[in-house]
Amino acid sequence: MLDRKKALLINFTADAYHWGCYGTSMEIYTTLIESGYFIETRSVYEVHTLKPTPQNNNEFHDNNFFKKYSEENQDLCRSISNSDIIVINAEGTLHGLAKGPINLLYLMLVCKKYFKKVVHLINFSCFPNGDNTAPKDNTAIYIDVLKMLDNIVVREVFSENLLKEVGIKVMSGFDCLPRFLSRYNLTERTKSNECVLVSGGVRMPEEYVSFYVKFINWLYSKNISVRFLAGAKSDPDNADYKFWHYLKQTTKHKDMKLVDTKSFQSWVDEFRSASFFFSARFHHTIAALSIGTPFAVLPSNTQKISAMLNTVSSTVTCLSPDEDGFVKLQELVNNSSNQNLKSHDGEILEKMIEGGNKNFDNL
């Protein structure tokens, strides 16, 4: 294409956190190129560290605050001005009123109010209050900003219902990771390595840590090998390595292997060959579900995992980190050789991919 339009892709995560974030961001990046755009990206790290940050709802609408903001972020504002469309890959950023979500909300407002750009908010969950209740009072700023946007596609049904409740027009979609896996024919299982694959989570309270220790000790008693999954394109989450070291020291499973993946292919291959997967991570759970790896999962820092599983009508639900949850986990591992998560002939994977397609319907 000779004359391409420019898309500014904000909250880009391909080089952040872990390989699941890489996959979902690269699917957006690749699809935008296929749709005739050239791309400039702005990292999720930049979004989280932008300043100044509005300290109250009044500053969101204060022209003097924007003047100060534009002076301190001239390069970013130039990028916005020079773009034909703005694509916001919000993923899990929009929950609560911490610096990250406030910065992203204000940046979307800036794009729309001051630069009059077409803004697409896609591939995300939204929990303004941290749960599945609608925004109100201090979190009403979510309503003010999102109502300004041109196109909104959420990745699960809880966020869809929450936003529709307050009159925000949204389209029901899904995360882009299954599309990326399917694009490169990575949704089939390979020969099992007879290992249980585990990873940590964004939120790891003491009750989760104790649950992991108990589970890994049980696997040791059953003579089941364990592999701990980590790795990212760059800047991997250091908490993963600290957690692996803790488990290595605390549990009886001293030969538990750290798998520090250096490529997306090697990360996916761990799911494809694992006999079972357990974590508290969103994208890791989607990978297991896409590939058909038997899995169990604890809730993340919001209800996004439960919401995602509900959206695709998965028979798997989040475990509770208690004795009932542990008994259920043991049953799932014991029955994993008999599980066939693709018993619907690929219906769940197809549903996830179709949902992912919705992110691009209006681009």
CSV table of C-alpha atoms in Angstrom, one decimal:
chain,number,residue,atom,x,y,z
A,1,MET,CA,0.0,0.0,0.0
A,2,LEU,CA,1.5,3.3,-1.1
A,3,ASP,CA,-0.2,5.7,1.2
A,4,ARG,CA,-0.7,4.3,4.7
A,5,LYS,CA,-2.5,6.0,7.5
A,6,LYS,CA,-0.8,6.2,10.9
A,7,ALA,CA,-2.1,4.4,14.0
A,8,LEU,CA,-0.8,5.3,17.4
A,9,LEU,CA,-0.9,2.1,19.5
A,10,ILE,CA,-0.9,3.1,23.2
A,11,ASN,CA,-0.3,0.8,26.2
A,12,PHE,CA,1.8,-1.6,24.1
A,13,THR,CA,2.8,-4.6,26.1
A,14,ALA,CA,4.9,-6.7,23.7
A,15,ASP,CA,8.1,-5.9,25.6
A,16,ALA,CA,6.6,-6.0,29.1
A,17,TYR,CA,5.6,-8.5,31.8
A,18,HIS,CA,5.5,-11.9,30.1
A,19,TRP,CA,5.1,-13.6,26.7
A,20,GLY,CA,1.3,-13.7,26.9
A,21,CYS,CA,1.3,-9.9,26.8
A,22,TYR,CA,3.7,-10.1,23.9
A,23,GLY,CA,1.3,-12.3,21.9
A,24,THR,CA,-1.8,-10.2,22.5
A,25,SER,CA,0.0,-6.9,21.6
A,26,MET,CA,1.7,-8.3,18.6
A,27,GLU,CA,-1.6,-9.6,17.2
A,28,ILE,CA,-3.0,-6.0,17.4
A,29,TYR,CA,0.2,-4.6,15.9
A,30,THR,CA,0.2,-7.1,13.0
A,31,THR,CA,-3.5,-6.7,12.3
A,32,LEU,CA,-3.2,-2.9,12.1
A,33,ILE,CA,-0.4,-3.3,9.5
A,34,GLU,CA,-2.6,-5.8,7.5
A,35,SER,CA,-5.4,-3.2,7.7
A,36,GLY,CA,-3.3,-0.6,6.0
A,37,TYR,CA,-1.7,1.4,8.8
A,38,PHE,CA,1.8,2.1,9.9
A,39,ILE,CA,2.4,2.0,13.6
A,40,GLU,CA,3.9,4.0,16.4
A,41,THR,CA,3.8,2.4,19.8
A,42,ARG,CA,3.8,3.8,23.3
A,43,SER,CA,4.7,1.4,26.0
A,44,VAL,CA,2.6,0.4,29.0
A,45,TYR,CA,5.5,1.6,31.1
A,46,GLU,CA,5.3,5.0,29.6
A,47,VAL,CA,1.6,5.2,30.4
A,48,HIS,CA,2.1,4.2,34.0
A,49,THR,CA,4.9,6.8,34.6
A,50,LEU,CA,3.4,9.8,32.7
A,51,LYS,CA,3.2,13.0,34.7
A,52,PRO,CA,1.5,15.1,35.8
A,53,THR,CA,-1.3,12.8,36.8
A,54,PRO,CA,-4.7,14.4,37.5
A,55,GLN,CA,-5.3,14.4,41.3
A,56,ASN,CA,-9.1,14.8,41.1
A,57,ASN,CA,-11.9,14.7,38.6
A,58,ASN,CA,-11.9,18.4,38.2
A,59,GLU,CA,-8.3,18.4,36.8
A,60,PHE,CA,-9.5,16.0,34.1
A,61,HIS,CA,-11.5,18.9,32.6
A,62,ASP,CA,-9.2,21.8,33.5
A,63,ASN,CA,-7.7,23.5,30.4
A,64,ASN,CA,-4.9,24.9,32.5
A,65,PHE,CA,-4.0,21.3,33.7
A,66,PHE,CA,-3.9,20.2,30.1
A,67,LYS,CA,-1.6,23.1,29.2
A,68,LYS,CA,0.9,22.0,31.8
A,69,TYR,CA,0.5,18.3,30.7
A,70,SER,CA,1.1,19.2,27.1
A,71,GLU,CA,4.2,21.2,28.0
A,72,GLU,CA,5.7,18.3,29.9
A,73,ASN,CA,4.7,15.7,27.3
A,74,GLN,CA,5.5,17.5,24.0
A,75,ASP,CA,6.8,14.4,22.2
A,76,LEU,CA,3.7,12.3,23.1
A,77,CYS,CA,1.3,15.1,22.1
A,78,ARG,CA,3.1,15.5,18.8
A,79,SER,CA,2.7,11.7,18.2
A,80,ILE,CA,-1.1,12.1,18.9
A,81,SER,CA,-1.4,15.1,16.7
A,82,ASN,CA,0.4,13.3,13.8
A,83,SER,CA,-1.8,10.1,14.0
A,84,ASP,CA,-4.9,9.3,12.0
A,85,ILE,CA,-6.3,7.0,14.6
A,86,ILE,CA,-5.5,6.2,18.3
A,87,VAL,CA,-5.7,2.5,19.4
A,88,ILE,CA,-5.7,1.9,23.1
A,89,ASN,CA,-4.7,-1.7,24.1
A,90,ALA,CA,-5.9,-1.4,27.7
A,91,GLU,CA,-5.7,-5.1,28.6
A,92,GLY,CA,-5.9,-5.1,32.5
A,93,THR,CA,-4.9,-1.5,33.2
A,94,LEU,CA,-8.4,-0.1,33.8
A,95,HIS,CA,-9.2,-1.0,37.3
A,96,GLY,CA,-9.3,1.3,40.4
A,97,LEU,CA,-7.8,4.8,40.7
A,98,ALA,CA,-4.1,4.1,40.9
A,99,LYS,CA,-1.6,6.1,38.8
A,100,GLY,CA,-1.7,3.7,35.8
A,101,PRO,CA,-5.4,3.7,35.1
A,102,ILE,CA,-5.8,7.4,35.9
A,103,ASN,CA,-3.0,8.2,33.4
A,104,LEU,CA,-4.6,6.1,30.7
A,105,LEU,CA,-8.0,7.6,31.3
A,106,TYR,CA,-6.6,11.1,31.0
A,107,LEU,CA,-4.6,10.2,27.9
A,108,MET,CA,-7.7,9.0,26.2
A,109,LEU,CA,-9.5,12.2,27.1
A,110,VAL,CA,-6.6,14.2,25.8
A,111,CYS,CA,-6.7,12.3,22.5
A,112,LYS,CA,-10.4,12.9,22.1
A,113,LYS,CA,-11.1,16.3,23.6
A,114,TYR,CA,-8.0,18.3,22.7
A,115,PHE,CA,-6.8,16.5,19.5
A,116,LYS,CA,-10.2,15.4,18.1
A,117,LYS,CA,-8.9,12.0,17.2
A,118,VAL,CA,-10.8,8.8,16.5
A,119,VAL,CA,-10.1,6.7,19.6
A,120,HIS,CA,-10.5,2.9,19.7
A,121,LEU,CA,-10.4,1.3,23.1
A,122,ILE,CA,-10.0,-2.5,22.6
A,123,ASN,CA,-8.8,-5.8,24.1
A,124,PHE,CA,-9.5,-4.9,27.7
A,125,SER,CA,-11.3,-5.6,31.0
A,126,CYS,CA,-12.7,-2.8,33.1
A,127,PHE,CA,-13.3,-2.9,36.8
A,128,PRO,CA,-13.4,0.7,38.1
A,129,ASN,CA,-14.1,-0.3,41.7
A,130,GLY,CA,-12.0,-3.4,41.6
A,131,ASP,CA,-15.0,-5.7,41.4
A,132,ASN,CA,-17.9,-6.1,39.0
A,133,THR,CA,-19.9,-3.1,40.3
A,134,ALA,CA,-20.6,-0.1,38.1
A,135,PRO,CA,-18.5,3.1,38.5
A,136,LYS,CA,-19.8,5.8,40.8
A,137,ASP,CA,-18.6,8.7,43.0
A,138,ASN,CA,-14.8,8.9,42.5
A,139,THR,CA,-14.7,6.2,39.8
A,140,ALA,CA,-17.4,8.0,37.8
A,141,ILE,CA,-14.5,9.5,35.8
A,142,TYR,CA,-14.5,6.2,33.9
A,143,ILE,CA,-18.0,7.0,32.6
A,144,ASP,CA,-17.0,10.6,31.7
A,145,VAL,CA,-14.0,9.4,29.6
A,146,LEU,CA,-15.3,6.2,28.0
A,147,LYS,CA,-18.5,8.0,26.8
A,148,MET,CA,-16.3,10.2,24.7
A,149,LEU,CA,-14.7,7.4,22.7
A,150,ASP,CA,-15.6,6.3,19.3
A,151,ASN,CA,-15.3,2.5,19.6
A,152,ILE,CA,-15.1,0.3,22.7
A,153,VAL,CA,-14.5,-3.5,22.6
A,154,VAL,CA,-14.2,-5.4,25.9
A,155,ARG,CA,-12.7,-8.8,26.2
A,156,GLU,CA,-15.2,-10.4,28.6
A,157,VAL,CA,-18.8,-10.3,29.7
A,158,PHE,CA,-18.4,-8.9,33.2
A,159,SER,CA,-16.9,-5.7,31.9
A,160,GLU,CA,-19.5,-5.6,29.1
A,161,ASN,CA,-22.4,-5.7,31.6
A,162,LEU,CA,-20.8,-3.3,34.0
A,163,LEU,CA,-20.3,-0.6,31.3
A,164,LYS,CA,-23.6,-1.1,29.7
A,165,GLU,CA,-25.2,-0.6,33.1
A,166,VAL,CA,-24.0,3.0,33.1
A,167,GLY,CA,-25.0,3.7,29.5
A,168,ILE,CA,-21.7,3.1,27.7
A,169,LYS,CA,-21.9,1.6,24.3
A,170,VAL,CA,-19.6,-1.4,24.1
A,171,MET,CA,-19.0,-4.3,21.8
A,172,SER,CA,-18.4,-7.8,23.2
A,173,GLY,CA,-15.1,-9.2,22.1
A,174,PHE,CA,-12.2,-11.3,23.5
A,175,ASP,CA,-8.5,-11.1,24.1
A,176,CYS,CA,-6.3,-11.2,21.0
A,177,LEU,CA,-3.9,-14.0,22.2
A,178,PRO,CA,-5.9,-16.9,20.7
A,179,ARG,CA,-5.8,-15.1,17.3
A,180,PHE,CA,-2.0,-14.8,17.6
A,181,LEU,CA,-1.7,-18.5,18.5
A,182,SER,CA,-3.9,-19.5,15.7
A,183,ARG,CA,-2.1,-17.3,13.2
A,184,TYR,CA,1.1,-19.3,13.8
A,185,ASN,CA,-0.6,-22.7,14.1
A,186,LEU,CA,0.2,-23.1,17.8
A,187,THR,CA,-3.1,-24.3,19.1
A,188,GLU,CA,-2.4,-28.0,19.0
A,189,ARG,CA,-0.8,-30.1,21.7
A,190,THR,CA,2.4,-32.0,21.3
A,191,LYS,CA,3.6,-35.2,23.1
A,192,SER,CA,3.3,-34.8,26.8
A,193,ASN,CA,6.4,-34.4,29.0
A,194,GLU,CA,4.4,-35.8,31.9
A,195,CYS,CA,5.1,-32.6,33.9
A,196,VAL,CA,2.9,-30.2,35.7
A,197,LEU,CA,3.6,-26.7,34.6
A,198,VAL,CA,3.0,-23.9,37.1
A,199,SER,CA,3.5,-20.1,37.2
A,200,GLY,CA,2.7,-17.3,39.7
A,201,GLY,CA,0.3,-14.4,39.4
A,202,VAL,CA,-0.1,-10.7,39.6
A,203,ARG,CA,-1.5,-10.9,43.1
A,204,MET,CA,0.1,-13.5,45.4
A,205,PRO,CA,-1.2,-13.1,49.0
A,206,GLU,CA,-0.1,-15.4,51.7
A,207,GLU,CA,-3.0,-17.8,51.3
A,208,TYR,CA,-2.0,-18.3,47.6
A,209,VAL,CA,1.6,-18.9,48.5
A,210,SER,CA,0.6,-21.5,51.1
A,211,PHE,CA,-1.7,-23.1,48.6
A,212,TYR,CA,1.1,-23.4,46.0
A,213,VAL,CA,3.4,-25.0,48.7
A,214,LYS,CA,0.8,-27.5,49.6
A,215,PHE,CA,0.1,-28.4,46.0
A,216,ILE,CA,3.8,-28.8,45.0
A,217,ASN,CA,4.4,-31.0,48.1
A,218,TRP,CA,1.5,-33.1,47.0
A,219,LEU,CA,2.9,-33.4,43.5
A,220,TYR,CA,6.2,-34.5,45.1
A,221,SER,CA,4.4,-37.2,47.0
A,222,LYS,CA,2.9,-38.4,43.8
A,223,ASN,CA,6.3,-38.4,42.0
A,224,ILE,CA,5.1,-35.9,39.5
A,225,SER,CA,7.7,-33.5,38.0
A,226,VAL,CA,7.1,-29.8,38.1
A,227,ARG,CA,8.3,-27.0,35.8
A,228,PHE,CA,8.0,-23.4,36.8
A,229,LEU,CA,7.3,-21.0,33.8
A,230,ALA,CA,8.8,-17.6,33.5
A,231,GLY,CA,10.2,-15.3,30.8
A,232,ALA,CA,9.4,-12.3,28.6
A,233,LYS,CA,10.5,-10.5,25.5
A,234,SER,CA,12.3,-8.1,27.8
A,235,ASP,CA,12.0,-6.8,31.4
A,236,PRO,CA,10.4,-10.0,32.8
A,237,ASP,CA,8.5,-9.8,36.1
A,238,ASN,CA,11.2,-10.3,38.8
A,239,ALA,CA,8.5,-11.6,41.2
A,240,ASP,CA,8.3,-14.8,39.2
A,241,TYR,CA,11.9,-15.6,39.9
A,242,LYS,CA,11.7,-14.7,43.5
A,243,PHE,CA,8.6,-16.9,43.9
A,244,TRP,CA,10.3,-19.9,42.2
A,245,HIS,CA,13.3,-19.5,44.6
A,246,TYR,CA,10.9,-19.4,47.5
A,247,LEU,CA,9.1,-22.6,46.3
A,248,LYS,CA,12.4,-24.3,45.7
A,249,GLN,CA,13.6,-23.6,49.2
A,250,THR,CA,10.3,-24.2,51.0
A,251,THR,CA,8.8,-27.3,49.3
A,252,LYS,CA,10.1,-30.8,49.1
A,253,HIS,CA,10.3,-30.6,45.3
A,254,LYS,CA,14.0,-29.6,45.2
A,255,ASP,CA,14.3,-30.7,41.5
A,256,MET,CA,11.5,-28.3,40.4
A,257,LYS,CA,12.9,-26.8,37.2
A,258,LEU,CA,12.8,-23.1,36.3
A,259,VAL,CA,11.9,-22.7,32.6
A,260,ASP,CA,13.0,-19.2,31.7
A,261,THR,CA,11.6,-18.9,28.2
A,262,LYS,CA,13.5,-16.7,25.7
A,263,SER,CA,11.0,-16.8,22.9
A,264,PHE,CA,7.3,-16.9,22.3
A,265,GLN,CA,7.6,-20.3,20.7
A,266,SER,CA,9.4,-21.8,23.7
A,267,TRP,CA,6.8,-20.3,26.0
A,268,VAL,CA,3.9,-21.8,24.0
A,269,ASP,CA,5.7,-25.1,23.7
A,270,GLU,CA,5.6,-25.5,27.5
A,271,PHE,CA,1.8,-25.4,27.4
A,272,ARG,CA,1.6,-27.7,24.4
A,273,SER,CA,3.7,-30.4,26.2
A,274,ALA,CA,2.5,-30.0,29.8
A,275,SER,CA,0.3,-32.7,31.3
A,276,PHE,CA,-1.4,-30.0,33.5
A,277,PHE,CA,-1.1,-26.3,34.1
A,278,PHE,CA,-1.7,-24.3,37.3
A,279,SER,CA,-1.4,-20.5,37.9
A,280,ALA,CA,-3.1,-17.3,38.8
A,281,ARG,CA,-2.4,-15.5,35.5
A,282,PHE,CA,-4.8,-14.3,32.9
A,283,HIS,CA,-3.0,-14.8,29.6
A,284,HIS,CA,-1.4,-18.0,30.8
A,285,THR,CA,-4.9,-19.4,31.4
A,286,ILE,CA,-6.0,-18.3,27.9
A,287,ALA,CA,-3.0,-20.1,26.4
A,288,ALA,CA,-3.9,-23.3,28.2
A,289,LEU,CA,-7.5,-23.0,27.1
A,290,SER,CA,-6.5,-22.3,23.5
A,291,ILE,CA,-4.2,-25.2,23.3
A,292,GLY,CA,-6.3,-27.7,25.2
A,293,THR,CA,-4.0,-28.2,28.1
A,294,PRO,CA,-5.8,-29.3,31.3
A,295,PHE,CA,-5.6,-26.5,33.8
A,296,ALA,CA,-6.7,-25.0,37.1
A,297,VAL,CA,-6.4,-21.4,38.1
A,298,LEU,CA,-6.7,-19.1,41.1
A,299,PRO,CA,-8.3,-15.6,40.7
A,300,SER,CA,-6.1,-12.7,39.6
A,301,ASN,CA,-6.1,-9.2,41.0
A,302,THR,CA,-9.5,-8.6,39.5
A,303,GLN,CA,-12.3,-10.8,38.3
A,304,LYS,CA,-10.9,-10.9,34.8
A,305,ILE,CA,-10.1,-14.6,34.8
A,306,SER,CA,-13.5,-15.7,36.0
A,307,ALA,CA,-15.1,-13.3,33.6
A,308,MET,CA,-13.0,-14.7,30.7
A,309,LEU,CA,-13.9,-18.3,31.5
A,310,ASN,CA,-17.6,-17.3,31.8
A,311,THR,CA,-17.5,-15.5,28.4
A,312,VAL,CA,-16.5,-18.7,26.6
A,313,SER,CA,-18.7,-21.0,28.7
A,314,SER,CA,-15.7,-22.9,30.0
A,315,THR,CA,-16.5,-25.8,32.4
A,316,VAL,CA,-13.4,-24.7,34.4
A,317,THR,CA,-13.9,-22.1,37.2
A,318,CYS,CA,-11.5,-20.3,39.4
A,319,LEU,CA,-10.5,-22.3,42.5
A,320,SER,CA,-10.7,-21.0,46.1
A,321,PRO,CA,-7.4,-21.1,47.9
A,322,ASP,CA,-8.8,-23.3,50.7
A,323,GLU,CA,-9.3,-27.0,51.4
A,324,ASP,CA,-12.2,-27.3,49.1
A,325,GLY,CA,-10.1,-25.8,46.3
A,326,PHE,CA,-7.2,-28.1,47.0
A,327,VAL,CA,-9.4,-31.2,46.8
A,328,LYS,CA,-10.8,-29.9,43.5
A,329,LEU,CA,-7.3,-29.3,42.3
A,330,GLN,CA,-6.2,-32.8,43.2
A,331,GLU,CA,-9.2,-34.2,41.3
A,332,LEU,CA,-8.3,-32.2,38.2
A,333,VAL,CA,-4.7,-33.4,38.2
A,334,ASN,CA,-5.7,-37.0,38.8
A,335,ASN,CA,-8.2,-36.8,35.9
A,336,SER,CA,-6.1,-34.7,33.6
A,337,SER,CA,-5.2,-37.7,31.4
A,338,ASN,CA,-8.9,-38.2,30.7
A,339,GLN,CA,-9.6,-34.6,30.1
A,340,ASN,CA,-10.3,-33.3,26.7
A,341,LEU,CA,-10.7,-29.6,26.7
A,342,LYS,CA,-11.4,-29.6,23.0
A,343,SER,CA,-14.4,-32.0,23.4
A,344,HIS,CA,-16.5,-29.3,21.7
A,345,ASP,CA,-14.5,-29.9,18.5
A,346,GLY,CA,-12.7,-26.5,18.9
A,347,GLU,CA,-15.9,-24.6,19.7
A,348,ILE,CA,-14.2,-22.7,22.6
A,349,LEU,CA,-11.1,-21.8,20.5
A,350,GLU,CA,-13.4,-20.7,17.7
A,351,LYS,CA,-15.4,-18.6,20.0
A,352,MET,CA,-12.3,-16.9,21.4
A,353,ILE,CA,-10.9,-16.2,18.0
A,354,GLU,CA,-14.3,-14.8,16.8
A,355,GLY,CA,-14.3,-12.6,19.9
A,356,GLY,CA,-10.8,-11.4,19.2
A,357,ASN,CA,-11.9,-10.5,15.7
A,358,LYS,CA,-14.4,-8.0,17.1
A,359,ASN,CA,-11.5,-5.7,18.2
A,360,PHE,CA,-10.9,-4.9,14.6
A,361,ASP,CA,-14.4,-4.7,13.2
A,362,ASN,CA,-14.5,-0.8,13.2
A,363,LEU,CA,-10.8,-0.1,12.4
